[in-house]
XYZ file of N, CA and C in Angstrom:
279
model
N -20.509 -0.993 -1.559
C -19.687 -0.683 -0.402
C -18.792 0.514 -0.712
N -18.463 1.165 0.282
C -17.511 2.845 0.296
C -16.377 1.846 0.097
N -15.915 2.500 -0.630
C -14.009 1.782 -0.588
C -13.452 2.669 0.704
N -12.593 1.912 1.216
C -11.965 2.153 2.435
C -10.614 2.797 2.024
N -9.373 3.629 3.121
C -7.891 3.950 2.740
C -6.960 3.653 3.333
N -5.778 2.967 3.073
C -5.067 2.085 3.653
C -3.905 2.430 3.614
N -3.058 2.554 4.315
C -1.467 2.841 3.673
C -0.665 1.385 4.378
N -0.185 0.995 3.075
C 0.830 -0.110 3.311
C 2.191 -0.143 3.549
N 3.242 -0.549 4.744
C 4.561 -0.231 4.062
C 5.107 -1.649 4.304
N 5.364 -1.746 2.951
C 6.269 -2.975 2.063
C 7.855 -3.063 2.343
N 7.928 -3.959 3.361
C 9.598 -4.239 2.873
C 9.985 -5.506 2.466
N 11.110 -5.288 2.085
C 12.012 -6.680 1.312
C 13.189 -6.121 1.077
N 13.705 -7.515 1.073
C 15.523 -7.757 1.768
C 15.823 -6.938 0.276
N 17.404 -5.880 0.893
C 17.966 -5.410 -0.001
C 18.876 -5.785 -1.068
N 18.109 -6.858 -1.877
C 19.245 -7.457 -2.882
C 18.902 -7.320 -4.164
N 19.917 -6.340 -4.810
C 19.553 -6.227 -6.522
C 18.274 -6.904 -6.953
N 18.983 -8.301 -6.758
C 18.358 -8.858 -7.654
C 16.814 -9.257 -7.732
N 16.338 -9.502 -6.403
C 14.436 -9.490 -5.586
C 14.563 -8.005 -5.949
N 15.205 -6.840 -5.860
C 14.424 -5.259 -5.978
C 14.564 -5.389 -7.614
N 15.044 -5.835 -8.602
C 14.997 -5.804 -10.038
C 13.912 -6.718 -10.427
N 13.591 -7.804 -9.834
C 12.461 -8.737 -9.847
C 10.839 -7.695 -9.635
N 11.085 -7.450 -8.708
C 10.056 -6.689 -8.279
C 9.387 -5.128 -8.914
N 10.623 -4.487 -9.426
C 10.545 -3.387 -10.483
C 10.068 -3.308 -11.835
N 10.182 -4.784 -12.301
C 9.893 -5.767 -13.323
C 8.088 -6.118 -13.224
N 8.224 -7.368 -12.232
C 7.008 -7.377 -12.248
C 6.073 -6.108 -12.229
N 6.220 -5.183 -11.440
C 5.264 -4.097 -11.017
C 4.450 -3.368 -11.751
N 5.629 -3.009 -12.712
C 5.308 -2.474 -14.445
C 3.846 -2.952 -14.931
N 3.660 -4.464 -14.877
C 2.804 -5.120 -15.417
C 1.761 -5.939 -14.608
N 1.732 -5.227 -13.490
C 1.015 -6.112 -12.637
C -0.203 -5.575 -12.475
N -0.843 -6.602 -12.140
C -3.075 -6.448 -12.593
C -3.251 -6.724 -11.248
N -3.477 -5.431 -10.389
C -4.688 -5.445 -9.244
C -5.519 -5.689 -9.395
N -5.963 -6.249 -8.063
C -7.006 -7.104 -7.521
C -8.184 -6.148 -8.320
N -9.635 -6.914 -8.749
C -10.595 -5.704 -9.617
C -10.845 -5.022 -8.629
N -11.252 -4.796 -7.203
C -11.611 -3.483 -6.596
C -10.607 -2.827 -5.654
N -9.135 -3.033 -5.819
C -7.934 -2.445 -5.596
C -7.857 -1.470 -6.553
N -7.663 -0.581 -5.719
C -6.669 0.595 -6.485
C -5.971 1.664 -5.925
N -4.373 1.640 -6.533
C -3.470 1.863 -6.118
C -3.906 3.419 -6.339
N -3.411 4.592 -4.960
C -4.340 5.346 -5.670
C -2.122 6.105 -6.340
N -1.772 6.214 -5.000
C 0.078 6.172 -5.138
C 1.196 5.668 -4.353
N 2.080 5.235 -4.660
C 3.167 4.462 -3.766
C 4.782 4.968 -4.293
N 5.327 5.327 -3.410
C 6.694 5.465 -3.104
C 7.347 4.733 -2.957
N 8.948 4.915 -3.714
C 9.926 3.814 -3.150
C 11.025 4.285 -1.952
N 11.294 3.516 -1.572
C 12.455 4.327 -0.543
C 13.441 3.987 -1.185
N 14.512 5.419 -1.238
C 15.281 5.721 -2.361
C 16.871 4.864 -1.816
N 16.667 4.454 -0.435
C 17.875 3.928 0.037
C 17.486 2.666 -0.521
N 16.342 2.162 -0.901
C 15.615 1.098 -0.617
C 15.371 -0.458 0.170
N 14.413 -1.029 0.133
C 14.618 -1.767 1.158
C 12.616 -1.703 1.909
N 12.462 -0.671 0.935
C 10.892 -0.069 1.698
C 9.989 0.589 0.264
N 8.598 0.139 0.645
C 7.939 0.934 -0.408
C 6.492 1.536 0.399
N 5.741 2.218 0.272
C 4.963 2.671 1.084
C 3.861 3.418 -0.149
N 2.533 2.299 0.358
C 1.357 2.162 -0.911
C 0.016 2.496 -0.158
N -0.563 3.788 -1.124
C -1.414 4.495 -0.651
C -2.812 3.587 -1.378
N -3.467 2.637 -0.736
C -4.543 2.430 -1.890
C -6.123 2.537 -1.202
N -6.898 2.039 -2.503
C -7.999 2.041 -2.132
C -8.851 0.743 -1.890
N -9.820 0.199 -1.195
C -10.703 -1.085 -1.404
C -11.955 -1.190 -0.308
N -12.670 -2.080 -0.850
C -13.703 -2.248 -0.104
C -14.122 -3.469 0.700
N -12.789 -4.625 0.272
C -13.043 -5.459 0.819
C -11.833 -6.498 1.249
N -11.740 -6.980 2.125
C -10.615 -7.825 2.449
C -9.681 -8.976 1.622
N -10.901 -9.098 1.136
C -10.338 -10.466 0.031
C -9.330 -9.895 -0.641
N -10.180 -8.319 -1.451
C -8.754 -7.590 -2.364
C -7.169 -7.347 -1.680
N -7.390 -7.378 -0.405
C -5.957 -7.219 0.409
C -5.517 -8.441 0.322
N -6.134 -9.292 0.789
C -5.332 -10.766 0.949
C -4.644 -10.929 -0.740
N -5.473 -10.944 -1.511
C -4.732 -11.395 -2.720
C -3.587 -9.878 -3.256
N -3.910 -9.221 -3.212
C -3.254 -7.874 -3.264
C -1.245 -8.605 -2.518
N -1.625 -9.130 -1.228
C -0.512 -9.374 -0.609
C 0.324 -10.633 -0.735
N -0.888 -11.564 -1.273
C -0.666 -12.994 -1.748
C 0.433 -12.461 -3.381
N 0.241 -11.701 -4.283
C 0.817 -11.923 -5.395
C 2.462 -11.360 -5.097
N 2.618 -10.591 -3.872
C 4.032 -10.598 -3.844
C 4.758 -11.460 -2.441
N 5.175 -12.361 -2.209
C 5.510 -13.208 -1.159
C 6.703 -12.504 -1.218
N 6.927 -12.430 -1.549
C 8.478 -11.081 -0.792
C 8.457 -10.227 -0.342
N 7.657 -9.702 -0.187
C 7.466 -8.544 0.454
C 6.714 -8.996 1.833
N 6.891 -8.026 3.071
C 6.390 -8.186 4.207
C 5.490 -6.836 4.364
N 4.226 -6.777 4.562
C 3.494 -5.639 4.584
C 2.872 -5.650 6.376
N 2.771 -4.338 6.238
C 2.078 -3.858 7.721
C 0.809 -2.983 7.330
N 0.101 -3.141 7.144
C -0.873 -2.302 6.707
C -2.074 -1.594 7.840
N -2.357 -1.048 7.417
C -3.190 0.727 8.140
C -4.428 1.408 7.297
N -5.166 1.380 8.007
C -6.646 1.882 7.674
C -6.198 3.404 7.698
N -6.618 4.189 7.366
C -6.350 5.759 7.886
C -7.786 6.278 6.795
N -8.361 7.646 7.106
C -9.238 8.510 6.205
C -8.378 9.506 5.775
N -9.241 10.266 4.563
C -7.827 11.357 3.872
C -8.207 12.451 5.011
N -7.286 13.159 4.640
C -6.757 14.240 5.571
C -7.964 15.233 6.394
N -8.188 15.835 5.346
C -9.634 16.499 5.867
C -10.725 16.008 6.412
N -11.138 14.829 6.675
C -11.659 13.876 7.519
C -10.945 13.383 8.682
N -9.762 12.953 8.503
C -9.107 12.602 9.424
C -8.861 14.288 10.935
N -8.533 15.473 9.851
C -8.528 16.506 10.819
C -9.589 16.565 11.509
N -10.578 16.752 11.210
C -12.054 16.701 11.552
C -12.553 15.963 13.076
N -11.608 14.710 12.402
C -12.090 13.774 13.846
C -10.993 13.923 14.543
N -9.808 14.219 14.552
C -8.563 14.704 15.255
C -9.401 15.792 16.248
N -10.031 16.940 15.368
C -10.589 18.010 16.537
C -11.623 18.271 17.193
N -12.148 17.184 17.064
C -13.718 16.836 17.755
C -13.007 15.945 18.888
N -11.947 15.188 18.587
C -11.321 13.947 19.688
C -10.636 15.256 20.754
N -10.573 16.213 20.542
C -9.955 16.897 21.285
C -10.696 18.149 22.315
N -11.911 17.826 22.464
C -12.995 18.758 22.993
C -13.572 18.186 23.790
């Protein structure tokens, strides 16, 4: 299967101590085997993280989302850019 591209944005409540939990775990944390993170941002006010990854199959999301229960994700299919333009200007003809 093509791995698919997803952008996730992660929030969780702003308290030291869940964002030090979470900074912690992250370090050491083992994605799902056909997850991969390809990059993710924190929001510097924080409160938000926003995760660019890769996969091919659903299961890897569910457990992907299952290992952090603190966090609330919204997640989004999207293609990279130059694909995505592509069909942006064909949608427009």
């Amino acid at each position: 299967m093509t791995p698919m591209h997803y952008i996730a944005i992660a929030t969780f409540p702003q308290d030291s101590r869940i964002t030090q939990e979470v900074l912690a775990r992250r370090r050491n944390y083992a994605y799902p085997a056909d997850f991969k993170n390809t990059r993710s941002f924190l929001d510097v006010q924080g409160g938000r993280a926003v995760i660019h990854f890769e996969t091919a199959t659903a299961e890897s999301i569910q457990q992907y989302t299952a290992d952090w229960p603190e966090l609330l994700f919204d997640i989004f299919p999207v293609v990279p850019s130059e694909k995505g333009w592509e069909a942006y200007a064909v949608s427009k003809h």
